[in-house]
Short mmCIF file of C-alpha atoms in Angstrom, two decimals:
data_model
loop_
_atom_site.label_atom_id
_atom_site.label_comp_id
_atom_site.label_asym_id
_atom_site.label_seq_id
_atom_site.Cartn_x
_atom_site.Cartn_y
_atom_site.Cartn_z
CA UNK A 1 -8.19 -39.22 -8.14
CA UNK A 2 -8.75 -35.60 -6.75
CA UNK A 3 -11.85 -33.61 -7.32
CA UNK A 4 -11.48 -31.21 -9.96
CA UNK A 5 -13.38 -27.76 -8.51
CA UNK A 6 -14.44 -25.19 -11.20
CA UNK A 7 -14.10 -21.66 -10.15
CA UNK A 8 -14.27 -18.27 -12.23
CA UNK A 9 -11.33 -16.61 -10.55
CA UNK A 10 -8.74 -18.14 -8.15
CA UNK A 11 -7.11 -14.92 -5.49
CA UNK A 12 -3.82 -16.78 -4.74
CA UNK A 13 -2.84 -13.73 -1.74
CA UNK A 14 -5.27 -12.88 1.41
CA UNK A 15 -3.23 -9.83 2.55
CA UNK A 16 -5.66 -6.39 2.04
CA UNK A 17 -4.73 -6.59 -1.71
CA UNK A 18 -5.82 -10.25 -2.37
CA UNK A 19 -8.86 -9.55 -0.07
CA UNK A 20 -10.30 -6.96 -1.38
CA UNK A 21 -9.61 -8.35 -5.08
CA UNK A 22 -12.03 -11.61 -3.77
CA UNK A 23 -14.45 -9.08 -2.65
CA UNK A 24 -14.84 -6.98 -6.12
CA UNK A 25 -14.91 -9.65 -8.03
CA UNK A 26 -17.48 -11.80 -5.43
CA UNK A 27 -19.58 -8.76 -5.56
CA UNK A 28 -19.33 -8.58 -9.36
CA UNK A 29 -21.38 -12.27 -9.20
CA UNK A 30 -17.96 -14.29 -10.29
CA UNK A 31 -17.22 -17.32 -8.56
CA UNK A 32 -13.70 -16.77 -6.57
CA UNK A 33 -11.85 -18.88 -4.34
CA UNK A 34 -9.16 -17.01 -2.22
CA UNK A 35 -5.88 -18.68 -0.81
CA UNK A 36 -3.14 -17.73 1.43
CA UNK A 37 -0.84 -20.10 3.14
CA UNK A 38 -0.87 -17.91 6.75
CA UNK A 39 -4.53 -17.15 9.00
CA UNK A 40 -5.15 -13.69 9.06
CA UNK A 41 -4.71 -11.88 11.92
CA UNK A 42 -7.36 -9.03 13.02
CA UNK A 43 -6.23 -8.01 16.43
CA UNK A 44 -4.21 -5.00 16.71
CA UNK A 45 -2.56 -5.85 19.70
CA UNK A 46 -1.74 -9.65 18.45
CA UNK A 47 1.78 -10.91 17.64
CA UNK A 48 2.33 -10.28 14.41
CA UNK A 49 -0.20 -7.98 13.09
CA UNK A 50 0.05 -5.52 10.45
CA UNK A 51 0.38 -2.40 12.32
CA UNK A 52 1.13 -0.20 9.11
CA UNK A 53 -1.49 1.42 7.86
CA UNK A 54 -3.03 2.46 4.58
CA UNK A 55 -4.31 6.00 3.42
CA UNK A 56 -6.76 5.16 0.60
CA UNK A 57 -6.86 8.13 -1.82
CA UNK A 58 -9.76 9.43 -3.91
CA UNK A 59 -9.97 7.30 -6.77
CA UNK A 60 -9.33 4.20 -4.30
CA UNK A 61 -12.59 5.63 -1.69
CA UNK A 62 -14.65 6.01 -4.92
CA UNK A 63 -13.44 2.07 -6.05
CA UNK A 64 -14.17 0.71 -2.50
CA UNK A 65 -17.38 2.37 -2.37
CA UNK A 66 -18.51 0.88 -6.00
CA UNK A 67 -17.56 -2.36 -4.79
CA UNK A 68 -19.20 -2.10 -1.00
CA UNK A 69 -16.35 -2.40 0.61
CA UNK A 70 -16.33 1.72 1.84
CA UNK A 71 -19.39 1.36 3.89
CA UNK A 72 -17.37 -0.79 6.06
CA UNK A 73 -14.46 1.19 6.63
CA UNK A 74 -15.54 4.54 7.14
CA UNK A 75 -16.74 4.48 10.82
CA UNK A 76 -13.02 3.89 11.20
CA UNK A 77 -11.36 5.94 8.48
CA UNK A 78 -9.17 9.16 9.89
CA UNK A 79 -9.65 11.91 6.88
CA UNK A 80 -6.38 13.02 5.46
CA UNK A 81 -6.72 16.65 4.65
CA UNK A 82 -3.25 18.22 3.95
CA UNK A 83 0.09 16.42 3.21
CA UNK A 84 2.91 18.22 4.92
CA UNK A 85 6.24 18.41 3.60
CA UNK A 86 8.95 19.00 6.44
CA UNK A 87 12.71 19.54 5.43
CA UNK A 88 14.38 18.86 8.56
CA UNK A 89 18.12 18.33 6.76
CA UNK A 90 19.99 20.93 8.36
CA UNK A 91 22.66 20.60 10.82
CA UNK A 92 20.47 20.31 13.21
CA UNK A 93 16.75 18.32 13.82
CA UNK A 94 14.86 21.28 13.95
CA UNK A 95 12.74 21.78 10.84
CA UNK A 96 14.10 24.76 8.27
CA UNK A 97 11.03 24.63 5.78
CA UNK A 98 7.45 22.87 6.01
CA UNK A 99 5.08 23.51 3.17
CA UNK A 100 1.14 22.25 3.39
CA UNK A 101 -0.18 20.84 0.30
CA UNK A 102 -3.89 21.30 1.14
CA UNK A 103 -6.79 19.10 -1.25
CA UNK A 104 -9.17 22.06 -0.73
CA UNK A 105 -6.75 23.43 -3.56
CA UNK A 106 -8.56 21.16 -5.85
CA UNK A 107 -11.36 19.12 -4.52
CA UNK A 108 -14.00 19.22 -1.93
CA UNK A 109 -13.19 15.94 -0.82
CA UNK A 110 -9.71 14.80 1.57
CA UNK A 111 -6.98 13.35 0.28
CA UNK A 112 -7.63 10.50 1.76
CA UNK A 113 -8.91 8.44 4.84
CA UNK A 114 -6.01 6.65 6.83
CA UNK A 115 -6.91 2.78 8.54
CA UNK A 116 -5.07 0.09 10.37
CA UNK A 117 -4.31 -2.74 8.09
CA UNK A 118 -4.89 -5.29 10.85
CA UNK A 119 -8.77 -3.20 11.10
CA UNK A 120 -8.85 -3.22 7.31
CA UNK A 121 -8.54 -7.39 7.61
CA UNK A 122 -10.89 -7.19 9.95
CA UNK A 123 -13.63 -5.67 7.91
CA UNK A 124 -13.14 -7.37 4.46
CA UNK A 125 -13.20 -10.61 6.13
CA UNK A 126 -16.57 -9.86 7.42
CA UNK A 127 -17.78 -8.67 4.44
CA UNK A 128 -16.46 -11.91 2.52
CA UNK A 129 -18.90 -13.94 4.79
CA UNK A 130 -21.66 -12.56 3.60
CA UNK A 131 -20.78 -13.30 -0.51
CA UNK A 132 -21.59 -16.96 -1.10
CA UNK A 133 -19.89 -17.06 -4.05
CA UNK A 134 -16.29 -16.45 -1.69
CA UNK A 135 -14.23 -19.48 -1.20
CA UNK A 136 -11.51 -18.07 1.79
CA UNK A 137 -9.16 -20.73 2.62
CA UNK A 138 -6.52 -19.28 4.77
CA UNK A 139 -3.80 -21.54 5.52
CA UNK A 140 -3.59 -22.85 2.21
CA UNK A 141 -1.29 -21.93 -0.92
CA UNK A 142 -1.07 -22.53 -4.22
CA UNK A 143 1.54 -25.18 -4.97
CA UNK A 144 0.69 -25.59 -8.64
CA UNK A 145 0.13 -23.51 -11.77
CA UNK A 146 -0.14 -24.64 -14.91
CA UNK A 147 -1.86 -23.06 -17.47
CA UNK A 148 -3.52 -23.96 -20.79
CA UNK A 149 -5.35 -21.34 -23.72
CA UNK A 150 -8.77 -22.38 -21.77
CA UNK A 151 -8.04 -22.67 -18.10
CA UNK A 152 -5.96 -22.52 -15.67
CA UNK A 153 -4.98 -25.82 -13.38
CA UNK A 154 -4.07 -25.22 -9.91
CA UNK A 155 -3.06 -27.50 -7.18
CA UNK A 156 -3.43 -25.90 -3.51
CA UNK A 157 -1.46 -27.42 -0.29
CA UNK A 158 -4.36 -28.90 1.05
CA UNK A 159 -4.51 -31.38 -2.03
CA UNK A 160 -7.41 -29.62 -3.97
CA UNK A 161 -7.32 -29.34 -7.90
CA UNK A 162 -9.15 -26.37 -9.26
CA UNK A 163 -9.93 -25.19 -12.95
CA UNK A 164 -9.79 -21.00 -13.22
CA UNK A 165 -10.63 -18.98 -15.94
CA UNK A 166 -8.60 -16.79 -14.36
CA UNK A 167 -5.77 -16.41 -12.07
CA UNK A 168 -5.26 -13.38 -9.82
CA UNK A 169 -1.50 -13.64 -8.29
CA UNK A 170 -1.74 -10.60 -5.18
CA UNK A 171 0.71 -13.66 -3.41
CA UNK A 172 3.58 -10.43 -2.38
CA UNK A 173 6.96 -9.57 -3.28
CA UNK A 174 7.90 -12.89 -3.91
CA UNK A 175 5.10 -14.15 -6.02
CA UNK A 176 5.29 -18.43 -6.52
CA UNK A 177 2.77 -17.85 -8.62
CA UNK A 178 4.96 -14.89 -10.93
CA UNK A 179 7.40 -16.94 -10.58
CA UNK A 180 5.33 -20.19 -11.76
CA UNK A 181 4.79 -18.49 -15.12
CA UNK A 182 8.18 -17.23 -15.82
CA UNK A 183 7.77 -13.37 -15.31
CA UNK A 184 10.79 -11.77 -14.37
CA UNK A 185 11.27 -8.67 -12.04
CA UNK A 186 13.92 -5.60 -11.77
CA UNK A 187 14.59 -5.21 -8.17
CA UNK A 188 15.92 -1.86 -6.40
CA UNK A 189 17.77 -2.12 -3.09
CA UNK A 190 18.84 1.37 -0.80
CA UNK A 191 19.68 -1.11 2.37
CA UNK A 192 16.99 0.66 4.35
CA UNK A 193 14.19 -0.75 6.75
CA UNK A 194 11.08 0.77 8.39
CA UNK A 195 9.65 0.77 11.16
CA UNK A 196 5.71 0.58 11.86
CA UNK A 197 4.33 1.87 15.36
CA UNK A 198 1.92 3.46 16.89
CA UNK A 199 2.07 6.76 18.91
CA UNK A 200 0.11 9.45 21.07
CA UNK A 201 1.23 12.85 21.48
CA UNK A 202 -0.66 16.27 23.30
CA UNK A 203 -0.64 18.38 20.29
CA UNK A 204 -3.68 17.27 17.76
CA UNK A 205 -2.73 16.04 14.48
CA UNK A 206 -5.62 17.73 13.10
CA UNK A 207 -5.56 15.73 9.99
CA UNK A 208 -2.16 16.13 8.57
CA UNK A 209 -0.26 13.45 7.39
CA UNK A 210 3.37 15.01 8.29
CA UNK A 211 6.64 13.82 6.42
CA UNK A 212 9.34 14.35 7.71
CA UNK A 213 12.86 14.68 5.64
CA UNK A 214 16.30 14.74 7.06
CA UNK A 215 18.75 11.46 5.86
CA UNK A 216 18.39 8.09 5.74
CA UNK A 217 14.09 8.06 4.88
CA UNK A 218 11.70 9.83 5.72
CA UNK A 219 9.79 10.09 8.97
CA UNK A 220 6.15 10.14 8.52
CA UNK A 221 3.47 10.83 10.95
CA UNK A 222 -0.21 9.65 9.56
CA UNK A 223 -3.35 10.75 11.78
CA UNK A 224 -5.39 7.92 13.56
CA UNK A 225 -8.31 7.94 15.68
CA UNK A 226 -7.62 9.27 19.29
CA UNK A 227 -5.90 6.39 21.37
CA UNK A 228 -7.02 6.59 25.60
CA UNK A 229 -8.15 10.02 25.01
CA UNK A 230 -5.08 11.47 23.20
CA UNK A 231 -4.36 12.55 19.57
CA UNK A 232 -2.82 9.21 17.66
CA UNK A 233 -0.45 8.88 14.78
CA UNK A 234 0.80 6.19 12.98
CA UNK A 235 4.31 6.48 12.61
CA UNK A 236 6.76 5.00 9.33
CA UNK A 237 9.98 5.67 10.48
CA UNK A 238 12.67 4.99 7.57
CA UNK A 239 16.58 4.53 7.92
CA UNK A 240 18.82 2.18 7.06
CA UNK A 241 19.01 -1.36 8.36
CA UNK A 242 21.92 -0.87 10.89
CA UNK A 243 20.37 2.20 12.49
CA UNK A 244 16.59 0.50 12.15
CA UNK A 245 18.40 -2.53 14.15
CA UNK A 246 19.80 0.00 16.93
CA UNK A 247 16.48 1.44 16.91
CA UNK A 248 14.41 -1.70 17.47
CA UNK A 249 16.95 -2.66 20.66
CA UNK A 250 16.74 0.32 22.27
CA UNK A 251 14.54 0.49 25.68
CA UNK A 252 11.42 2.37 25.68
CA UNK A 253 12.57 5.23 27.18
CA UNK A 254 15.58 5.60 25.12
CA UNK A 255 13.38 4.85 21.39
CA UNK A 256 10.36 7.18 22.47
CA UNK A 257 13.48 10.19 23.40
CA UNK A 258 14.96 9.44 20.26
CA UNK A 259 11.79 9.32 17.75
CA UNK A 260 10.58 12.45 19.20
CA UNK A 261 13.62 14.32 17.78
CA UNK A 262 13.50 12.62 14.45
CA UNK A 263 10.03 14.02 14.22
CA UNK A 264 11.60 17.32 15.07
CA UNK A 265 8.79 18.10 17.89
CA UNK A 266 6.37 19.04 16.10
CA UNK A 267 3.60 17.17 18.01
CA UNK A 268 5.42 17.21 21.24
CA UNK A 269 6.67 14.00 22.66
CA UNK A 270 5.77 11.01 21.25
CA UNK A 271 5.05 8.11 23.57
CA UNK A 272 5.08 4.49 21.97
CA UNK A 273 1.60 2.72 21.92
CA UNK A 274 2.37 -0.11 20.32
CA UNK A 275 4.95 -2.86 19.23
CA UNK A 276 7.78 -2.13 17.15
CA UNK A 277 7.67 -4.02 14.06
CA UNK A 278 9.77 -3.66 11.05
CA UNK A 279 10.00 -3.96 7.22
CA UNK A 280 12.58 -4.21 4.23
CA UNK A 281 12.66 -1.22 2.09
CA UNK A 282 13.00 -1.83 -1.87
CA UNK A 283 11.61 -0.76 -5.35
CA UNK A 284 10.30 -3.73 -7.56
CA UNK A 285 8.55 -4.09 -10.70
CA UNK A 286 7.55 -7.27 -12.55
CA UNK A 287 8.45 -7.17 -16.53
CA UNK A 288 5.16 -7.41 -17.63
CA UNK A 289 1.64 -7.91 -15.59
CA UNK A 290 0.04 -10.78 -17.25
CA UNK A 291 0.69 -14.15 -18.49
CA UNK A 292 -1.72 -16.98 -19.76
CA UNK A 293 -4.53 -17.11 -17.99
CA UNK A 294 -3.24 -14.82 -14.84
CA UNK A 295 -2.71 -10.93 -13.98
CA UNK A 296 -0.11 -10.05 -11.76
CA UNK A 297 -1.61 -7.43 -9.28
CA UNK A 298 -0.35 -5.88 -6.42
CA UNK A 299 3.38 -6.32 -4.52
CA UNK A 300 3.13 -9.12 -6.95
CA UNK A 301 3.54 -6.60 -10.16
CA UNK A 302 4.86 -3.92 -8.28
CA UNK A 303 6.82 -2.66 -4.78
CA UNK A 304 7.35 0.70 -3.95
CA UNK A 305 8.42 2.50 -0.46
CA UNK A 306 6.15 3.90 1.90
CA UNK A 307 6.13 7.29 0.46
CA UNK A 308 3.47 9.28 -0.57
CA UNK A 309 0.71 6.66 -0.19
CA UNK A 310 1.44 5.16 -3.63
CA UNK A 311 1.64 1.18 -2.86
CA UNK A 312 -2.01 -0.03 -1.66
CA UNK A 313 -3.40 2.30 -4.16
CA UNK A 314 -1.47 1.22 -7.36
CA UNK A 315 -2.94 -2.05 -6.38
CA UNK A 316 -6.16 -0.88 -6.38
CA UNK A 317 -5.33 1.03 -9.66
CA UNK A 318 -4.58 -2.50 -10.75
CA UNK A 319 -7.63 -4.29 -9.49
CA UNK A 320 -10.20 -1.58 -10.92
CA UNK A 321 -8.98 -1.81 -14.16
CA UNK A 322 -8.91 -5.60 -14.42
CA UNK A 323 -11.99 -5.80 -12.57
CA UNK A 324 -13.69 -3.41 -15.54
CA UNK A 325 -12.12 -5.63 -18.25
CA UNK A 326 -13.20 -8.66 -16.79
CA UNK A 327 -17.10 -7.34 -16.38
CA UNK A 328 -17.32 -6.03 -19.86
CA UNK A 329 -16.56 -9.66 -20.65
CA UNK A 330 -17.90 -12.15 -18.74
CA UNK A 331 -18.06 -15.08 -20.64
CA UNK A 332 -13.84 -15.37 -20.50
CA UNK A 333 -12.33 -13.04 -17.61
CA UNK A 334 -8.85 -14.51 -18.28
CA UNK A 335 -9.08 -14.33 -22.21
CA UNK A 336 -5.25 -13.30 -23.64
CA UNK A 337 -6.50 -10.25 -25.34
CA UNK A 338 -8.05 -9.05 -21.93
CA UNK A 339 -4.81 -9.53 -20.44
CA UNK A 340 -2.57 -8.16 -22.76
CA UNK A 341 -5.24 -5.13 -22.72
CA UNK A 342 -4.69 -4.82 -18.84
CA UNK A 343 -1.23 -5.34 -19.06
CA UNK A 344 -0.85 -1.76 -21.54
CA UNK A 345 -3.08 0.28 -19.38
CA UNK A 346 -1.70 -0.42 -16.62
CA UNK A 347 2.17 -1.62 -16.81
CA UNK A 348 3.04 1.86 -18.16
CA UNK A 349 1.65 3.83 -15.31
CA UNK A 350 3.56 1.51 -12.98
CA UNK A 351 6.68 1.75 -13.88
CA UNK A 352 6.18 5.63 -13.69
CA UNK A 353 4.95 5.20 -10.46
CA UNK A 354 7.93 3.20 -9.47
CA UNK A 355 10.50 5.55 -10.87
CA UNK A 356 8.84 8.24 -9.47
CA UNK A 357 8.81 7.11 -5.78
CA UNK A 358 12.69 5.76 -6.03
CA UNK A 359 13.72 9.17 -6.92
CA UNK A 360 11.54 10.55 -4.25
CA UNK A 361 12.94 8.02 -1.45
CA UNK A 362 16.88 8.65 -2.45
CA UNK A 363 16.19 12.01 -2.23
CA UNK A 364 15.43 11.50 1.48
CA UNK A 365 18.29 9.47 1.86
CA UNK A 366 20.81 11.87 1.03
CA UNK A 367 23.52 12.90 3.92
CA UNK A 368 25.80 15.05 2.31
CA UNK A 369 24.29 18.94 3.49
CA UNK A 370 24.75 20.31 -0.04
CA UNK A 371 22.22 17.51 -1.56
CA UNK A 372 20.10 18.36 1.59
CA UNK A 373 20.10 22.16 0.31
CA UNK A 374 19.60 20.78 -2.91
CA UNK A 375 16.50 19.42 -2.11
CA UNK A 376 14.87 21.86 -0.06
CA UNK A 377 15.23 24.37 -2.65
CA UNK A 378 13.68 22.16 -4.59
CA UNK A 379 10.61 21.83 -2.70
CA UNK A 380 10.48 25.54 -2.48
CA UNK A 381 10.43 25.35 -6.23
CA UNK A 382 7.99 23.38 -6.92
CA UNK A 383 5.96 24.50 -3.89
CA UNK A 384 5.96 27.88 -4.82
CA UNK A 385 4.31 27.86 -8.14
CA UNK A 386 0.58 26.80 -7.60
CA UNK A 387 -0.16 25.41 -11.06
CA UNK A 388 2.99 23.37 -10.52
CA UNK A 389 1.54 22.76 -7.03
CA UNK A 390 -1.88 22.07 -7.74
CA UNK A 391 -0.45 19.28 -10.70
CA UNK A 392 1.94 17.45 -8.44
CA UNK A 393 -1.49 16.75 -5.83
CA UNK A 394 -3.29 15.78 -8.74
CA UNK A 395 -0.52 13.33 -10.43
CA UNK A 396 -0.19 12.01 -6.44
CA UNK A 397 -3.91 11.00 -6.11
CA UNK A 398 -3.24 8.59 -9.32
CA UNK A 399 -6.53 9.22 -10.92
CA UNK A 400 -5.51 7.62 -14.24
CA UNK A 401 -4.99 4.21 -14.93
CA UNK A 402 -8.73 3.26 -15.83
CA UNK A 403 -10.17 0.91 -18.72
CA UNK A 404 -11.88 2.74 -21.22
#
């Protein structure tokens, strides 16, 4: 018979989410083992790395920081100090409005700070070695989940048994371990893709995220470290799958002509600095965030498009406020009322969050030039009053969502 291992808190998940979730909770002195059935890869320039990135916002920076994790990834964080708006949907690409929403309106502090998620692997994994009390397995999944009012009982693919008090499921989109405990999800498809690339380009960035609106998604440029000696952006280039499919065949020549009029010009020409990857496009939300004994976090609670920097930060929305539950009682992280605690603070938010950035992203889809109108006046509107203004940056950042 099997070994039985006893663990505080099973991460079934090592992408950035399921990492940093076995770092907070390592560095709150619980025992955590971390699983994920694929190696992960740290290279930028290996076949199949992550090369989207992530902006964290405020509340996320002050979270990393708390948990150690910031000290890390600030040599190589790109501050993100206004979010530009661009409509480009007239009849032609060139841009008709662009309005700068600027965080010196109402903190002292950026936005945000941009990084590499194949960097941001990187760095957590480093920091994991140091924690003793870190299990990371990579190249192992959870098979198994059953769960009882005291423990959870978990099989992995390797053949080890472990008992958890407490189940963290940041295992993606399509969660075996959500689906293990019977939580359904509401899924929301537009038939869009994205692609993920780097670029350089000769006119500085000079820390602007830039989004770009015209049909199909939006075209977002996010600043990055210089690349060779030129200004760098990473680029999340939205359309739907047929044209995404075009896009991806196309020679370099022919991509590089064609994404620098999609971006309208603003940073000149953009030359291609890295693979071409791409990545399905859809809303998602689980029906509730908990069940016995584990707490759905994550694209495991909740998908969103890449719009606004909402996704990597709802999960850390998610992870601080378990993170405080589970610290304020330490004798039983996974007890039911903790859950069902974590599951009101923070299932409400999410959803908002999620209805919020669907409306946003078929916005940007829209072809039909009176919806285009539509929309740009729309921005002027809300662009134009500053209280209005100032609100929208604030509700963006996501600073609620905390345990009391």
């Amino acid at each position: 018979m099997a070994e039985v291992i006893d663990t505080d808190i099973l991460v079934s998940g090592g992408g950035v989410a399921g990492l940093i979730a076995a770092s907070a909770f390592g560095q709150a002195g619980f025992s955590v083992i971390c699983v994920d059935p694929a190696p992960p890869i740290t290279e930028r320039d290996a076949e199949g790395s992550d090369l989207r990135t992530t902006a964290f916002l405020q509340p996320s920076q002050t979270f990393l920081n708390k948990i150690g994790l910031w000290d890390r990834f600030a040599p190589f964080a790109m501050p993100l100090q206004i979010m530009r708006i661009v409509d480009a949907g007239g009849e032609t690409t060139e841009p008709r409005v662009a309005h700068d929403f600027n965080a010196a309106d109402i903190s002292d502090a950026p936005f945000g700070w941009n990084l590499p998620n194949w960097l941001l692997r990187r760095e957590i994994l480093s920091f994991l070695d140091a924690l003793p009390n870190v299990d990371f397995r990579p190249g192992t999944a959870t098979t198994q989940v059953l769960t009882r009012q005291a423990e959870a009982r978990i099989g992995l693919s390797d053949g080890t048994q472990l008992r958890a008090r407490l189940v963290v499921a940041a295992d993606g989109r399509n969660s075996p371990v959500r689906e293990a405990v019977g939580i359904d999800t509401k899924t929301m498809r537009y038939g869009q893709k994205a692609l993920a690339l780097a670029v350089t380009h000769p006119t500085p960035h000079e820390n602007v995220s830039t989004e770009i609106h015209r049909s199909g998604g939006p075209f977002t440029l996010v600043p990055l470290p210089d690349y060779e000696g030129r200004p760098s952006s990473a680029v999340v280039w939205m359309e739907r799958g047929p044209e995404t499919k075009r896009l991806m065949a196309l020679d370099t020549a022919d991509f590089e002509r064609e994404m620098s009029d999609r971006s309208g010009h603003l940073f000149g020409p953009l030359t291609l600095v890295s693979r071409r990857t791409i990545w399905p496009i859809i809303s998602q939300y689980a029906e509730r965030m908990e069940a016995e004994r584990v707490a759905l976090i994550a694209e495991a609670a909740h998908v969103v498009p890449p719009i606004g920097a909402q996704g990597l930060n709802m999960s850390l929305g998610d992870l601080r406020v378990l993170l405080e539950l589970a610290e304020a009682h330490r004798d039983d992280p996974g007890a039911r009322d903790l859950l069902k605690k974590y599951n009101r603070i923070r299932h409400t938010e999410v959803l908002a969050r999620v209805t919020g950035v669907d409306a946003l992203n078929r916005a940007s889809m829209v072809e039909a030039q009176g919806l285009r109108d539509a929309r740009m006046h729309a921005l002027n509107l809300f662009y134009s009053v500053a209280p209005v203004r100032r609100v929208l940056m604030r509700a963006g950042l996501g600073t609620s969502g905390r345990a009391p």
